[in-house]
Coordinates of C-alpha atoms and ligand atoms in Angstrom, one line a residue:
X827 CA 102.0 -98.9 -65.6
X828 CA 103.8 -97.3 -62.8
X829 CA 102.8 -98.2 -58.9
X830 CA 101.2 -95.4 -57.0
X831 CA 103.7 -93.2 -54.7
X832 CA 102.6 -95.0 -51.6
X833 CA 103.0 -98.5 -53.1
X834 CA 106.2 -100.2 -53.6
X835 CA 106.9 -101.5 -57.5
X836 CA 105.2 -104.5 -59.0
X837 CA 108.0 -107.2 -58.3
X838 CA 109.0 -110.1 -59.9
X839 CA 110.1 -112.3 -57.0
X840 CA 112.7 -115.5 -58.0
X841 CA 112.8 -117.7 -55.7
X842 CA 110.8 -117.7 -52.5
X843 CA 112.6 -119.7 -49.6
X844 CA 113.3 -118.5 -46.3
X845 CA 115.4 -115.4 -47.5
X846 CA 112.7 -114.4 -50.1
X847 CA 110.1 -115.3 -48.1
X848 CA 111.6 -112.6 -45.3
X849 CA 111.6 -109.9 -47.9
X850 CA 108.5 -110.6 -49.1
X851 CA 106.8 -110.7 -46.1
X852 CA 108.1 -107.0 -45.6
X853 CA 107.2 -105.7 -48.5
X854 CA 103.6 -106.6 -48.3
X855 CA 103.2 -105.2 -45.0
X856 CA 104.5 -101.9 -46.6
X857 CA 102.0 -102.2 -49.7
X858 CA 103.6 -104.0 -52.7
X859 CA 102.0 -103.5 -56.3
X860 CA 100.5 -106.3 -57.9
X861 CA 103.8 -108.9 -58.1
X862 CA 104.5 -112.4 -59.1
X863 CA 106.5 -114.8 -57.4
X864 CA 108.4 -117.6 -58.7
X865 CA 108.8 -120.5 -56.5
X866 CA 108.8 -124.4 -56.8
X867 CA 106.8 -124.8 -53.7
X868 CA 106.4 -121.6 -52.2
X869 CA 102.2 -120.8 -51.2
X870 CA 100.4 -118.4 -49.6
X871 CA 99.8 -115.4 -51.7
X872 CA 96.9 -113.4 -51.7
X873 CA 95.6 -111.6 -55.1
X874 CA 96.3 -109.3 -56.6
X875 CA 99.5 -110.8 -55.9
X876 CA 100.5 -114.5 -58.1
X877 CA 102.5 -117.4 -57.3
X878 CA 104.0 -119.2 -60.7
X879 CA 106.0 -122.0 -61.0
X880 CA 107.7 -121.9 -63.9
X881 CA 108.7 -118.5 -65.7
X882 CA 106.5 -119.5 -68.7
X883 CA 103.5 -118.7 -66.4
X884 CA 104.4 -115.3 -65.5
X885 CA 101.5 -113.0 -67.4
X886 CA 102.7 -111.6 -70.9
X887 CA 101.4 -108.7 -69.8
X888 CA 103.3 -108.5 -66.6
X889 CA 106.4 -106.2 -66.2
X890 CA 108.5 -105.9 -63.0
X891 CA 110.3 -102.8 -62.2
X892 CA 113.1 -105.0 -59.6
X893 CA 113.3 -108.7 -60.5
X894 CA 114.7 -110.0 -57.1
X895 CA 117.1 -113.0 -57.3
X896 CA 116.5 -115.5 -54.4
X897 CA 117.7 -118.4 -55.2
X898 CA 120.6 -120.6 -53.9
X899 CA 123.7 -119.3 -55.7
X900 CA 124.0 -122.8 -57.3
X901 CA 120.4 -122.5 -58.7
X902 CA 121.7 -119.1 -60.1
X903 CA 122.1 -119.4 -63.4
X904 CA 118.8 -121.6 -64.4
X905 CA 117.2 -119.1 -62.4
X906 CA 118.7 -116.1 -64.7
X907 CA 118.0 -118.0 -67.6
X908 CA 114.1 -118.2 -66.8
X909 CA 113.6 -114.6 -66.1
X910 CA 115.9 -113.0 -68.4
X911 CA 113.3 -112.5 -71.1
X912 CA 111.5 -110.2 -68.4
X913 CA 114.5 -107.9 -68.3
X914 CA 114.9 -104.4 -70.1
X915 CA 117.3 -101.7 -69.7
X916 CA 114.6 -99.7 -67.1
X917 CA 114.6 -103.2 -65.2
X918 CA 116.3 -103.0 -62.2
X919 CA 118.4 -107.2 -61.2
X920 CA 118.4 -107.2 -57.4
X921 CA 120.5 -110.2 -56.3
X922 CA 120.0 -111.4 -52.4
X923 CA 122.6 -114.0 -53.3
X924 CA 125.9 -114.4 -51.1
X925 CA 129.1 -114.5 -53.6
X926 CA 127.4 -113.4 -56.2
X927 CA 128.8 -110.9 -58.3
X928 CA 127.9 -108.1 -60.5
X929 CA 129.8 -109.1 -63.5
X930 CA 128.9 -112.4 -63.4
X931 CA 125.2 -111.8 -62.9
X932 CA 126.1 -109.5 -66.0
X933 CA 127.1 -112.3 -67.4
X934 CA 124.9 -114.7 -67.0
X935 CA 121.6 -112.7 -68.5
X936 CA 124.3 -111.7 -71.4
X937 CA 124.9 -115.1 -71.7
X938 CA 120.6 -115.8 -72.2
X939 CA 119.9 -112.9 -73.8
X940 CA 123.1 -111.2 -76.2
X941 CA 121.3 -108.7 -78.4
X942 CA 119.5 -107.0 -75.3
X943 CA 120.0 -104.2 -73.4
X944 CA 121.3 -105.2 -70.5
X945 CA 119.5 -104.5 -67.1
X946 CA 120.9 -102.6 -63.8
X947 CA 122.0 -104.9 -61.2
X948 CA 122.7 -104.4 -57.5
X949 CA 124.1 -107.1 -55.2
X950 CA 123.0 -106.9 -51.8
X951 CA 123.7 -109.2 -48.7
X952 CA 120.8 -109.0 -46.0
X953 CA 120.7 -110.8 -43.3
X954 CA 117.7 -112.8 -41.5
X955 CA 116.3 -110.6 -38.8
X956 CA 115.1 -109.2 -42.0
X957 CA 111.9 -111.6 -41.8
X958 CA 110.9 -109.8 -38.9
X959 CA 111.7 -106.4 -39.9
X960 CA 115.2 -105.8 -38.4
X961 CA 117.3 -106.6 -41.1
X962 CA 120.9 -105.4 -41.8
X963 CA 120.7 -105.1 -46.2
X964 CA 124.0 -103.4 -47.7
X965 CA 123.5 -103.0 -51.3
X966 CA 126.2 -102.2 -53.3
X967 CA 126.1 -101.3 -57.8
X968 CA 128.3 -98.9 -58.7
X969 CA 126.7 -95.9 -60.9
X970 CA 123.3 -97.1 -60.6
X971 CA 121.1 -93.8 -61.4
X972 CA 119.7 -92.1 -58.5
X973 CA 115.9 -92.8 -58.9
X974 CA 116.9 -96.4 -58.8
X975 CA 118.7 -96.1 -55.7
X976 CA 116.4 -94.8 -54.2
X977 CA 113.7 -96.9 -55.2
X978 CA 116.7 -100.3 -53.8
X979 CA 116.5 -98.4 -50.5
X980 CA 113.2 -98.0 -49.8
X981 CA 112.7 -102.0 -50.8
X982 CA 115.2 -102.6 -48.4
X983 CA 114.0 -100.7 -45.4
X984 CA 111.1 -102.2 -45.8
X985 CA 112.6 -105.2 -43.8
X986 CA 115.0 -102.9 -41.5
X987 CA 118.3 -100.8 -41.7
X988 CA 120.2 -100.7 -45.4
X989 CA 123.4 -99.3 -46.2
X990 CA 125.7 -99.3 -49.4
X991 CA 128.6 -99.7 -50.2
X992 CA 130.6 -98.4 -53.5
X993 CA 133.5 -100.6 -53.8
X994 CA 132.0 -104.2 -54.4
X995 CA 135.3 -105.9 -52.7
X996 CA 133.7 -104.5 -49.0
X997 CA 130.5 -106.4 -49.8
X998 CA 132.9 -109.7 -48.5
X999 CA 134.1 -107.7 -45.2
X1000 CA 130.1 -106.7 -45.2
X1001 CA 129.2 -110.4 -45.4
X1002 CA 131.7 -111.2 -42.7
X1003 CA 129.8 -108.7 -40.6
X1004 CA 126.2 -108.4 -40.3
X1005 CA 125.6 -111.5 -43.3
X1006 CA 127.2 -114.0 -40.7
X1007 CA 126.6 -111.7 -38.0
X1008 CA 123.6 -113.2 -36.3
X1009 CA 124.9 -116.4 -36.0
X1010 CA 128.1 -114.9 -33.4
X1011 CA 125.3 -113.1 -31.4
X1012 CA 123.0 -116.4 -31.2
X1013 CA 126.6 -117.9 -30.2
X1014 CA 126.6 -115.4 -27.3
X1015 CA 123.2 -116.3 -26.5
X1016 CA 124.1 -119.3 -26.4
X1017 CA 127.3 -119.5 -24.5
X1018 CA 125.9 -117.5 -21.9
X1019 CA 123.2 -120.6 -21.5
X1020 CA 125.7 -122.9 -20.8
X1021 CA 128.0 -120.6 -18.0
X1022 CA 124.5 -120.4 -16.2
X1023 CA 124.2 -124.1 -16.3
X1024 CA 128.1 -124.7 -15.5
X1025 CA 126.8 -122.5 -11.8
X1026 CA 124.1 -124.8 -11.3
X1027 CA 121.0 -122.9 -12.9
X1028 CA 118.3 -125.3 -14.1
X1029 CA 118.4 -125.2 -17.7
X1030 CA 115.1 -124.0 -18.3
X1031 CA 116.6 -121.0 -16.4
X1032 CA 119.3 -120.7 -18.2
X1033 CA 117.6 -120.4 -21.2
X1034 CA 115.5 -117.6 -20.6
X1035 CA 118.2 -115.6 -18.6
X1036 CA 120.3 -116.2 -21.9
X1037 CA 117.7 -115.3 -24.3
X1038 CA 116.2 -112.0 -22.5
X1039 CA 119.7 -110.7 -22.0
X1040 CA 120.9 -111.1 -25.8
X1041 CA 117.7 -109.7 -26.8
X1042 CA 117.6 -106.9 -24.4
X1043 CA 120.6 -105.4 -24.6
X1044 CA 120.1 -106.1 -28.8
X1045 CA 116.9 -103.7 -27.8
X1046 CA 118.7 -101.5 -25.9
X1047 CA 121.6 -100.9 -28.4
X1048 CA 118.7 -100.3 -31.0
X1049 CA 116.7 -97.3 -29.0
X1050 CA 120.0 -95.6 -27.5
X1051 CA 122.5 -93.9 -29.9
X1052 CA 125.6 -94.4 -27.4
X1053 CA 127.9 -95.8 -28.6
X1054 CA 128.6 -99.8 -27.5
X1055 CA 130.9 -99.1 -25.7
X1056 CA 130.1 -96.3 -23.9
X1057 CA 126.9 -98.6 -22.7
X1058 CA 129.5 -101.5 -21.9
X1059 CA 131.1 -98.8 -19.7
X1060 CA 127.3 -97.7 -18.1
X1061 CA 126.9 -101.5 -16.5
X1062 CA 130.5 -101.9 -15.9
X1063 CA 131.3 -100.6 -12.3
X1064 CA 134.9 -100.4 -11.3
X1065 CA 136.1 -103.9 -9.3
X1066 CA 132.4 -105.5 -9.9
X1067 CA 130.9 -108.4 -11.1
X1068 CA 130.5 -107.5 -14.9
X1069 CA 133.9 -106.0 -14.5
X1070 CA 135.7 -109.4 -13.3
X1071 CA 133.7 -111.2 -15.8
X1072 CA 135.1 -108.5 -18.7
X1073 CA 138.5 -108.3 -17.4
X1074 CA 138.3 -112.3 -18.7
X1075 CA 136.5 -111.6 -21.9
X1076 CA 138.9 -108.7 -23.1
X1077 CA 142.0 -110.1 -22.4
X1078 CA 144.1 -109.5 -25.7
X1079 CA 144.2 -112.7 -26.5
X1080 CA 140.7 -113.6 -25.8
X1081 CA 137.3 -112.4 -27.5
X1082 CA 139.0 -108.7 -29.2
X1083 CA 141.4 -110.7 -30.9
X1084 CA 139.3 -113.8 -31.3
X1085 CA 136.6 -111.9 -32.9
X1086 CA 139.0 -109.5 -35.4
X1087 CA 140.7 -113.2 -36.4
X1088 CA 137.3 -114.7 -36.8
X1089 CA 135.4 -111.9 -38.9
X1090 CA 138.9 -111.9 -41.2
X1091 CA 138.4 -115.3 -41.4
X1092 CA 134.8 -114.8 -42.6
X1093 CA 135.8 -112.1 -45.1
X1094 CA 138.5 -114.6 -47.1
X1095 CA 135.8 -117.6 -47.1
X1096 CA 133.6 -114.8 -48.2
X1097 CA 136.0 -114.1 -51.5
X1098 CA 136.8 -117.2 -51.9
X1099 CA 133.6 -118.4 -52.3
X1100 CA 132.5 -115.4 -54.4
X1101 CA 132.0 -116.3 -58.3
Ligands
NAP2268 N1 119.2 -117.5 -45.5 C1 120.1 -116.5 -45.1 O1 120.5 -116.3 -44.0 C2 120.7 -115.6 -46.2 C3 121.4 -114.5 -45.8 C4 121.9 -113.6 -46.8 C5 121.7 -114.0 -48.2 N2 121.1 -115.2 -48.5 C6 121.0 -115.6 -49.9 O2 119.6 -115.8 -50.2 C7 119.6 -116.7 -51.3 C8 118.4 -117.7 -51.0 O3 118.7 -118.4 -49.8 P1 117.5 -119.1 -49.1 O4 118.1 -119.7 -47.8 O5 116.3 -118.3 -49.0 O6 117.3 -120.4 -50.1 P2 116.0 -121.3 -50.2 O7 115.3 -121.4 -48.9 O8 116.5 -122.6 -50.9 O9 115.0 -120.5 -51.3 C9 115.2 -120.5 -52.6 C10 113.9 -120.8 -53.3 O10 114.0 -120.6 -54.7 C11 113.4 -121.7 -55.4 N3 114.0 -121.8 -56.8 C12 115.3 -121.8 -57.1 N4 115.4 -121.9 -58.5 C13 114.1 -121.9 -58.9 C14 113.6 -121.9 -60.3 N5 114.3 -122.0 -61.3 N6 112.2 -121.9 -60.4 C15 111.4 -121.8 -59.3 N7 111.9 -121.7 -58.0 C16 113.2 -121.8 -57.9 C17 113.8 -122.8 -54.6 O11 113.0 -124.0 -54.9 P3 113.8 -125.4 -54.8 O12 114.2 -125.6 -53.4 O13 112.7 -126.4 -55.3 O14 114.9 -125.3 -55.8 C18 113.5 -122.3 -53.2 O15 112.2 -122.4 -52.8 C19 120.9 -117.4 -51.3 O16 121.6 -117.1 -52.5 C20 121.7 -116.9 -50.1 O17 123.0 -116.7 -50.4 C21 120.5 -116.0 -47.5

């Protein structure tokens, strides 16, 4: 049975930790079809909606259109195993999980299921500001039909901004962006703490004027299409403060080339990690 228009498609949620738990919290706010997660421990599900514990609980009767994969890439391919059985050829495989690849998702439900069709898989890589609705998703599975991208996108933006990508190797420079991204802005944030505290702010201070300022100007950037740059230059007058403090940052040799050496560092880790 097919979910009405306004209602996103019965899911079959596997594995419900913090990144799963993000998603899902999005797509019940945006009016999810009746869907089954499958957690060890996850609670806190109101019916329609059902929490298993074991794949063998999942109704016989149930059929997802997206089974979303959710676990710990090391957890993977138990995970696979479990749900396979609930996979057909309409079945769209959405995998959340970093490294993760399309052939060897491929292979893995090949691997529990030979004789079967196999399902369409996309690989995505959100990020956390996804649990409260500002996510950055980039979803990437070459030659999936139309319909079904479609159907990928409006899951995604259910917990912010999604993008894709065709060529699966940019889902590591991808990763290296906005997957790890959050944690170089919470760096900022918290970098910017300490200077205030090196100039004799209290830290509770500190915190707050570190805090506001990251999420501010994060706020800012979101509501006003100028480019970053272009609002850099807005707040930077010639011979100030945020100009003497810039003329440090930028140096060649300090954050522009300390970012472009960290995010390519991000990116190999990224491949090498990917199985
Ligand atoms: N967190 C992030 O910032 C982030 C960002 C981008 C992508 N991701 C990706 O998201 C995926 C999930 O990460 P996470 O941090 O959300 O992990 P997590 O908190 O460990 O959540 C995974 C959940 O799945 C459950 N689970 C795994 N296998 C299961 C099985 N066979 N049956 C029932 N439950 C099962 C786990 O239970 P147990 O703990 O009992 O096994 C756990 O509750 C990872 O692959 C990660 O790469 C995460």
């Amino acid at each position: 049975m097919s979910a009405p228009a306004d209602q996103l498609p019965p899911i079959l949620l596997a594995g419900c930790g913090k990144m799963g738990g993000a998603l899902l919290r999005g797509w019940l706010e945006d009016g999810l079809a009746p869907s089954v997660v499958l957690d060890r421990s996850f609670e806190h599900l109101s019916p329609p909606h059902r929490i298993v514990r074991h794949a063998a609980d999942i109704p016989s009767d149930f059929t997802p259109t997206v089974i979303i994969l959710a676990a710990k890439p090391q957890k993977a391919d138990a995970l696979i195993a479990a749900v396979a059985g609930l996979a057909g050829p309409q079945t769209i495989v959405l995998s959340v999980m970093a490294g993760r690849t399309i052939a060897s998702l491929r292979a893995a439900f090949t691997a529990a299921r030979p004789d079967a069709a196999p399902p369409a898989f996309v690989r995505t890589m959100p990020n956390t500001p996804a649990a409260i609705g500002q996510g950055m998703t980039v979803a990437c599975a070459p030659g999936l039909a139309d319909a079904q991208r479609a159907l990928c996108t409006r899951l995604l933006e259910a917990v912010g901004e999604a993008a894709w990508v065709e060529n699966e190797e940019e889902v590591d420079a991808v990763t290296a962006v906005s997957g790890s991204g959050p944690g170089y802005v919470f760096l900022v944030a918290e970098l910017l703490e300490k200077g205030a505290v090196e100039q004799g702010l209290s830290p509770e201070l500190a915190r707050i004027l570190a805090r506001q300022t990251v999420a501010g100007a994060g706020a800012l950037l979101a509501r006003d299409p100028q480019d970053a740059a272009d609002l850099r230059r807005q707040v930077t007058s010639p011979g100030g403060t945020t100009q003497a403090a810039l003329d440090v940052l930028m140096a060649p040799d300090a954050l522009p080339d300390a970012f472009s050496r960290a995010i390519a560092a991000a990116r190999a880790r990224a491949a090498e990690l990917a199985s």
